[in-house]
Coordinates of C-alpha atoms and ligand atoms in Angstrom, one line a residue:
M102 CA 86.1 66.3 72.8
S103 CA 82.6 66.7 74.4
E104 CA 79.6 68.0 72.4
K105 CA 78.4 70.2 75.3
E106 CA 79.5 73.8 76.0
I107 CA 82.1 74.0 78.8
A108 CA 82.0 76.0 82.0
V109 CA 85.3 76.5 83.9
L110 CA 84.5 76.6 87.6
A111 CA 86.6 78.1 90.5
Y112 CA 86.5 75.1 92.8
S113 CA 87.4 74.9 96.5
G114 CA 86.3 71.4 97.3
G115 CA 83.6 72.6 99.8
L116 CA 79.8 72.0 99.7
D117 CA 78.9 75.1 97.7
T118 CA 81.3 74.6 94.8
S119 CA 80.6 70.8 94.7
V120 CA 76.9 71.5 94.4
C121 CA 77.8 74.1 91.8
I122 CA 79.3 71.4 89.6
K123 CA 76.2 69.3 89.7
W124 CA 73.9 72.3 89.2
L125 CA 75.8 73.4 86.1
I126 CA 75.5 69.9 84.7
D127 CA 71.9 69.2 85.6
E128 CA 70.3 72.7 85.3
L129 CA 72.3 74.2 82.4
N130 CA 73.4 71.1 80.6
L131 CA 77.1 72.1 80.6
D132 CA 80.3 70.2 81.0
V133 CA 82.4 71.4 83.9
V134 CA 86.1 71.8 84.2
A135 CA 87.1 72.6 87.8
V136 CA 90.1 74.7 88.6
V137 CA 91.7 74.6 92.1
G138 CA 94.1 77.4 92.8
D139 CA 96.7 76.6 95.4
V140 CA 97.5 80.0 97.0
G141 CA 98.7 78.4 100.2
Q142 CA 95.4 77.7 101.9
E143 CA 95.0 75.1 104.5
H144 CA 93.5 72.2 102.6
S145 CA 92.8 68.7 103.4
G146 CA 95.0 67.6 100.4
L147 CA 94.6 68.8 96.9
E148 CA 94.4 65.3 95.5
K149 CA 91.3 64.7 97.6
V150 CA 89.8 68.0 96.4
K151 CA 90.5 66.9 92.8
A152 CA 88.9 63.5 93.5
R153 CA 85.8 65.2 94.9
A154 CA 85.4 67.5 91.8
L155 CA 85.5 64.4 89.5
A156 CA 83.1 62.5 91.8
S157 CA 80.8 65.5 91.6
G158 CA 80.7 65.2 87.8
A159 CA 83.5 67.5 86.5
I160 CA 85.0 66.2 83.3
D161 CA 88.4 67.4 84.5
C162 CA 90.0 69.1 87.5
I163 CA 93.1 71.2 87.1
V164 CA 95.1 72.0 90.2
V165 CA 97.4 74.9 89.8
D166 CA 100.2 75.8 92.3
M167 CA 99.9 79.6 92.1
R168 CA 101.9 80.3 95.3
E169 CA 105.2 81.5 93.7
E170 CA 103.4 83.7 91.2
Y171 CA 101.0 85.0 93.8
A172 CA 104.0 86.0 96.0
D173 CA 106.2 87.4 93.2
E174 CA 103.7 89.3 91.1
Y175 CA 100.9 90.2 93.5
L176 CA 102.2 90.3 97.0
T177 CA 105.3 92.3 95.9
C178 CA 102.9 95.1 94.9
A179 CA 101.0 94.7 98.2
L180 CA 104.2 95.3 100.1
A181 CA 105.4 98.1 97.9
T182 CA 102.1 99.9 98.7
N183 CA 102.0 98.8 102.3
A184 CA 98.4 97.8 101.3
L185 CA 95.9 98.2 104.1
Y186 CA 92.3 98.8 103.1
E187 CA 90.7 101.4 105.5
N188 CA 94.1 101.5 107.1
K189 CA 93.7 98.0 108.6
Y190 CA 92.9 95.1 106.3
P191 CA 95.9 93.7 104.4
L192 CA 93.6 92.6 101.4
L193 CA 94.4 88.9 101.7
S194 CA 91.2 87.7 99.9
A195 CA 91.2 90.7 97.5
L196 CA 94.7 90.0 96.3
S197 CA 94.2 86.3 95.6
R198 CA 91.2 86.8 93.3
P199 CA 93.1 88.3 90.4
V200 CA 95.7 85.5 90.2
I201 CA 93.0 82.8 90.4
S202 CA 91.0 84.7 87.8
K203 CA 94.0 84.8 85.5
H204 CA 94.2 81.0 85.6
L205 CA 90.5 80.5 85.2
V206 CA 90.8 82.5 82.0
N207 CA 93.8 80.5 80.8
V208 CA 92.0 77.2 81.4
A209 CA 88.9 78.5 79.6
H210 CA 91.1 79.3 76.6
Q211 CA 92.8 75.9 76.8
F212 CA 89.4 74.1 76.8
G213 CA 87.6 76.5 74.4
A214 CA 85.1 77.3 77.2
K215 CA 82.7 80.2 76.9
Y216 CA 81.7 80.3 80.5
I217 CA 83.4 80.9 83.8
A218 CA 81.5 80.1 87.0
H219 CA 82.2 80.8 90.7
G220 CA 80.5 79.9 93.9
C221 CA 80.4 83.3 95.5
T222 CA 77.2 84.7 97.1
G223 CA 75.4 87.8 95.9
K224 CA 76.3 89.9 98.9
G225 CA 80.1 89.8 99.1
N226 CA 83.0 91.4 97.4
D227 CA 84.4 88.3 95.8
Q228 CA 81.7 87.9 93.2
V229 CA 82.6 91.4 92.0
R230 CA 86.3 90.7 92.0
F231 CA 86.1 87.4 90.1
E232 CA 83.8 88.8 87.5
S233 CA 85.6 92.1 87.1
C234 CA 89.0 90.4 86.8
V235 CA 87.8 87.7 84.3
L236 CA 86.0 90.2 82.1
A237 CA 89.0 92.6 82.2
L238 CA 91.2 89.7 81.0
D239 CA 88.7 88.4 78.4
P240 CA 85.6 90.5 77.8
S241 CA 84.1 87.8 75.5
L242 CA 83.6 85.3 78.4
K243 CA 80.3 84.8 80.1
I244 CA 79.9 84.5 83.8
I245 CA 77.7 82.1 85.7
A246 CA 77.1 82.5 89.5
P247 CA 75.0 79.5 90.5
V248 CA 74.8 80.5 94.2
R249 CA 73.2 83.8 93.1
E250 CA 70.7 82.1 90.9
W251 CA 69.6 79.0 92.7
D252 CA 67.0 79.0 95.5
L253 CA 69.0 76.9 98.0
H254 CA 69.2 79.2 100.9
T255 CA 70.6 77.1 103.7
R256 CA 73.3 74.5 103.9
N257 CA 70.6 71.9 104.7
E258 CA 68.7 72.8 101.5
E259 CA 72.0 72.4 99.6
M260 CA 72.6 69.0 101.2
E261 CA 69.0 67.9 100.3
W262 CA 69.4 69.1 96.7
A263 CA 72.7 67.2 96.5
K264 CA 71.1 64.0 97.8
E265 CA 68.2 64.2 95.4
H266 CA 70.6 64.7 92.5
G267 CA 72.7 61.7 93.5
L268 CA 75.7 63.8 94.7
E269 CA 77.8 62.6 97.5
V270 CA 78.7 65.4 99.9
P271 CA 80.6 65.4 103.1
T272 CA 78.2 64.6 105.9
T273 CA 80.2 66.5 108.5
T274 CA 78.3 69.4 110.1
A275 CA 79.2 72.7 108.7
K276 CA 81.9 74.8 110.4
P277 CA 80.1 77.7 111.9
Y278 CA 82.4 80.2 110.1
S279 CA 83.1 81.3 106.6
I280 CA 86.8 81.1 106.0
D281 CA 89.1 82.2 103.2
D282 CA 92.8 81.8 103.6
N283 CA 96.1 81.9 101.7
I284 CA 99.7 82.7 102.4
W285 CA 98.9 86.4 103.1
G286 CA 96.5 85.5 105.9
R287 CA 93.1 84.2 106.9
A288 CA 89.7 85.7 106.9
I289 CA 87.0 84.5 109.3
E290 CA 83.4 85.7 109.2
C291 CA 79.7 84.6 110.1
G292 CA 78.4 82.7 113.1
V293 CA 78.6 84.4 116.4
L294 CA 80.9 87.0 114.9
E295 CA 77.9 88.6 113.1
N296 CA 77.1 90.3 116.4
P297 CA 79.9 92.9 116.8
W298 CA 79.4 92.9 120.5
N299 CA 80.6 89.3 120.8
E300 CA 84.3 88.8 121.5
P301 CA 85.8 86.5 118.9
P302 CA 85.9 83.0 120.3
D303 CA 89.4 81.3 120.7
D304 CA 88.5 78.6 118.2
I305 CA 88.5 80.9 115.2
W306 CA 92.3 81.4 115.2
E307 CA 94.7 79.1 113.5
M308 CA 97.7 81.0 112.3
T309 CA 98.3 82.8 115.6
V310 CA 98.5 81.8 119.3
S311 CA 96.9 84.1 121.9
P312 CA 99.4 86.7 123.3
Q313 CA 98.9 85.0 126.7
E314 CA 100.2 81.7 125.3
A315 CA 103.1 83.2 123.5
P316 CA 106.6 82.6 124.7
D317 CA 107.9 84.7 127.7
E318 CA 111.0 85.7 125.9
P319 CA 111.1 88.0 122.9
T320 CA 112.1 86.6 119.4
Y321 CA 114.4 88.8 117.2
V322 CA 114.4 88.5 113.5
E323 CA 116.3 90.4 110.8
V324 CA 114.6 90.9 107.5
E325 CA 116.6 91.9 104.5
F326 CA 115.0 93.8 101.5
K327 CA 116.3 94.4 98.0
G328 CA 114.4 96.9 95.9
G329 CA 111.4 96.6 98.2
V330 CA 111.2 92.8 98.2
P331 CA 112.2 90.7 101.2
C332 CA 115.1 88.4 100.2
A333 CA 116.6 87.0 103.4
I334 CA 115.9 86.3 107.0
D335 CA 118.6 86.4 109.6
G336 CA 121.2 86.5 106.8
K337 CA 119.8 83.4 105.1
S338 CA 118.7 84.1 101.5
M339 CA 115.3 82.8 100.5
S340 CA 112.5 83.4 98.1
Y341 CA 109.8 85.9 99.0
L342 CA 107.4 83.0 99.3
D343 CA 109.6 81.4 101.9
V344 CA 110.0 84.7 103.7
I345 CA 106.2 84.9 104.0
Y346 CA 106.0 81.4 105.3
K347 CA 108.8 82.0 107.8
M348 CA 107.3 85.3 109.0
N349 CA 103.8 83.7 109.4
E350 CA 105.4 81.2 111.7
V351 CA 107.6 83.6 113.8
A352 CA 104.9 86.3 114.1
G353 CA 102.0 83.9 114.6
S354 CA 103.8 81.9 117.3
N355 CA 104.4 85.2 119.2
G356 CA 100.7 86.1 119.1
F357 CA 101.0 88.9 116.6
G358 CA 98.7 89.6 113.6
R359 CA 95.1 89.3 114.8
L360 CA 92.5 91.8 113.6
D361 CA 88.9 92.3 114.5
L362 CA 87.2 95.0 112.6
I363 CA 84.1 96.5 110.9
E364 CA 84.7 96.8 107.2
D365 CA 82.9 98.6 104.3
R366 CA 82.1 96.1 101.5
V367 CA 81.8 97.3 97.9
V368 CA 78.1 96.4 97.8
G369 CA 77.4 99.0 100.5
V370 CA 77.2 96.6 103.5
K371 CA 79.2 97.0 106.7
S372 CA 80.5 93.6 107.9
R373 CA 82.3 92.4 110.9
E374 CA 85.5 90.6 109.9
C375 CA 88.2 88.9 111.8
Y376 CA 91.6 88.3 110.2
E377 CA 94.9 86.9 111.1
A378 CA 97.8 87.9 109.0
P379 CA 100.9 87.6 111.1
G380 CA 103.5 87.5 108.2
A381 CA 101.8 90.2 106.1
L382 CA 101.4 92.7 108.9
A383 CA 104.9 92.1 110.2
L384 CA 106.4 92.5 106.7
I385 CA 104.4 95.7 106.1
K386 CA 105.7 97.1 109.4
A387 CA 109.3 96.3 108.5
H388 CA 108.9 97.7 104.9
Q389 CA 107.4 100.9 106.2
A390 CA 110.3 101.4 108.6
L391 CA 112.8 101.0 105.9
E392 CA 111.0 103.4 103.6
D393 CA 110.9 106.0 106.4
M394 CA 114.7 105.8 106.3
V395 CA 115.3 105.9 102.5
L396 CA 112.5 107.9 100.9
E397 CA 112.6 111.6 100.7
R398 CA 109.9 113.5 102.6
D399 CA 107.7 114.8 99.7
L400 CA 107.8 111.4 98.1
L401 CA 107.0 109.6 101.3
L402 CA 104.0 111.8 102.1
F403 CA 102.6 111.7 98.5
K404 CA 103.1 107.9 98.6
L405 CA 101.0 107.6 101.7
G406 CA 98.0 109.0 99.9
A407 CA 98.6 106.9 96.8
E408 CA 98.8 103.8 99.0
Q409 CA 95.3 104.3 100.3
K410 CA 94.0 104.7 96.8
W411 CA 95.8 101.6 95.6
A412 CA 94.3 99.6 98.5
E413 CA 90.8 100.9 97.7
I414 CA 91.2 100.0 94.0
V415 CA 92.3 96.5 94.8
Y416 CA 89.6 96.0 97.4
S417 CA 87.0 97.3 95.0
A418 CA 87.7 94.7 92.3
M419 CA 89.6 97.0 90.0
Y420 CA 92.9 95.1 90.0
F421 CA 93.1 95.1 86.2
S422 CA 92.4 98.7 85.6
P423 CA 94.3 101.6 84.0
L424 CA 94.6 103.5 87.2
K425 CA 96.1 100.5 89.0
V426 CA 98.6 100.0 86.2
A427 CA 99.6 103.7 86.2
L428 CA 100.0 103.7 90.0
D429 CA 102.1 100.6 89.9
A430 CA 104.6 102.4 87.6
F431 CA 104.8 105.1 90.3
F432 CA 105.3 102.5 93.1
D433 CA 107.9 100.6 91.1
E434 CA 110.0 103.8 90.9
T435 CA 109.7 104.3 94.7
Q436 CA 111.0 100.9 95.5
K437 CA 114.4 101.1 93.7
C438 CA 116.2 102.3 96.8
V439 CA 114.2 100.3 99.4
T440 CA 117.2 98.1 100.2
G441 CA 118.4 97.4 103.7
V442 CA 117.9 95.3 106.8
V443 CA 115.2 95.7 109.5
R444 CA 115.5 94.2 112.9
M445 CA 112.3 93.2 114.5
R446 CA 111.3 92.1 118.0
F447 CA 108.2 89.9 118.6
Y448 CA 106.9 89.6 122.1
K449 CA 103.4 88.5 123.4
G450 CA 101.3 89.9 120.6
N451 CA 103.6 92.9 119.8
C452 CA 105.8 93.4 116.8
D453 CA 108.3 96.3 117.0
V454 CA 111.0 97.5 114.7
V455 CA 114.1 97.9 116.8
G456 CA 116.7 98.6 114.2
V457 CA 117.0 99.7 110.6
K458 CA 120.1 100.1 108.3
S459 CA 120.5 100.8 104.6
D460 CA 123.2 101.9 102.1
Y461 CA 120.6 104.3 100.8
S462 CA 119.8 105.8 104.2
L463 CA 118.9 109.5 104.2
Y464 CA 119.4 109.6 107.9
D465 CA 122.5 111.8 108.5
Y466 CA 124.0 111.5 111.9
G467 CA 125.7 114.9 111.6
L468 CA 122.5 116.6 110.7
A469 CA 120.4 114.8 113.4
T470 CA 122.7 114.8 116.4
Y471 CA 122.5 117.2 119.3
D472 CA 126.0 116.3 120.3
A473 CA 129.4 117.9 119.4
D474 CA 129.4 116.4 115.9
D475 CA 126.5 118.5 114.9
S476 CA 126.9 119.8 111.3
F477 CA 123.5 121.4 110.9
N478 CA 123.6 125.2 110.1
H479 CA 121.6 126.7 113.0
D480 CA 121.9 130.2 111.6
A481 CA 120.0 129.2 108.5
A482 CA 117.0 128.3 110.6
K483 CA 116.2 132.0 111.3
G484 CA 115.8 133.0 107.7
F485 CA 114.0 129.7 106.9
I486 CA 111.4 130.3 109.6
E487 CA 111.0 134.0 108.4
L488 CA 110.1 133.0 104.9
T489 CA 108.2 129.8 105.6
T490 CA 105.9 131.6 108.0
L491 CA 105.5 134.7 105.8
R492 CA 102.2 133.8 104.1
N493 CA 100.6 132.8 107.3
R494 CA 101.7 136.0 109.0
V495 CA 100.2 138.1 106.1
W496 CA 97.0 136.1 106.4
S497 CA 96.9 136.5 110.1
I498 CA 97.3 140.3 110.0
N499 CA 94.6 140.5 107.4
R500 CA 92.2 138.5 109.6
H501 CA 93.0 140.5 112.7
K502 CA 92.2 143.6 110.7
M503 CA 88.9 142.3 109.6
D504 CA 87.9 141.2 113.1
A505 CA 89.4 144.2 114.9
I506 CA 87.1 146.6 116.7
P507 CA 87.7 150.2 115.5
E508 CA 89.8 151.3 118.5
Q509 CA 92.3 148.6 117.9
M510 CA 92.8 149.5 114.2
A511 CA 95.7 151.8 114.9
D512 CA 97.7 148.9 116.4
V513 CA 97.0 146.6 113.5
D514 CA 97.9 149.4 110.9
S515 CA 101.2 149.9 112.6
S516 CA 102.1 146.3 112.6
V517 CA 101.2 146.1 108.9
D518 CA 103.6 149.0 108.3
E519 CA 106.3 147.3 110.3
F520 CA 105.8 144.2 108.3
S521 CA 106.0 145.7 104.8
K522 CA 109.3 147.4 105.5
Ligands
LIG606 N1 86.0 90.8 103.6 C1 87.2 90.3 103.0 C2 87.3 90.8 101.6 O1 86.3 91.1 101.0 C3 87.3 88.8 103.1 C4 86.3 87.9 102.4 C5 86.7 86.5 102.7 N2 85.7 85.6 102.3 C6 85.3 84.6 103.2 N3 84.5 83.7 102.7 N4 85.5 84.7 104.5 O2 88.3 90.8 101.0

């Protein structure tokens, strides 16, 4: 066992976090254990990432396959809540931080480490999320954010510093974008995208083809849900994780799932973000359509408001918070009857729900039809309208009375008399 204190670092294998390892060792005299979370990101091979961590001076590098856990414990909630921050962003980065944080804390406990470090900048949401999640899970841990503390402002300065400190870093020129990705989607920012007037260049997209290049024939897919969780595609049972992979492929190859938006960060900055989340956005659409069929109206309308709150909480780094836990209990209850099949059509950038069926369907043909089988009680409508409009009519008469010019008062008074009979 080493004499030095240990810092557990969230490691990606890129320049920033490799320099972080060396900086923690040289500047703070710490030993570093790197943790690589596999959440389904495009990577150049996790063994290579591990080798780079060790070459940068880490005493150990733990690679954890978090994909199944991420899908089953975090992305099930994301679907139950149809989670879209500001009604658009499916929270793909925000949702991965809690599961990564949980494993950082586990490794810290395993190694008796007092510190947790991350490579986030001082301007984004992710620093807030990592720190908030880690401290909610173990308030005794201390956070170190080297990128926020060091005075290496450009990639070149980082490369220089690395060279001076004997650290081998990839010599390839930096990609012009900042990317974060996992099975729920891919976030692309920086470079030319920082001017919101610039159309996103074609080379930023990887999970989706452009609608122009998509096939000329539609693709149909049937997604089956059990208790709110997708469990089969086209009749073939599979894990939720595999459903997500499959939907990424189907939706992405049909050009569906690109977003280009301005987003409100927690630190008060508006930023321009491009995302591609083909599977996530398609599954949310399917899930919403099934809920429309099986959830009673008051519950559905109340849920819509609660969904926005949930997305705001998760975006704002409060994943492990009492309000989130309480809301989850509510959402769990709503999902019990979200069982059924949704038929979807993908075609040149579009995704449409074209059929829904469920044993728990509240859609009643007899009540809905305008044909001969109609079982709806039309006579009841008259009394229903009479009472449901009563309070507004009382209010309206009162307002007319207040606004009326004196010569019209007689008319208003007589209608009030008529009304109170
Ligand atoms: N703006 C998004 C969020 O805060 C995505 C951040 C992704 N990070 C990145 N390096 N591109 O959740």
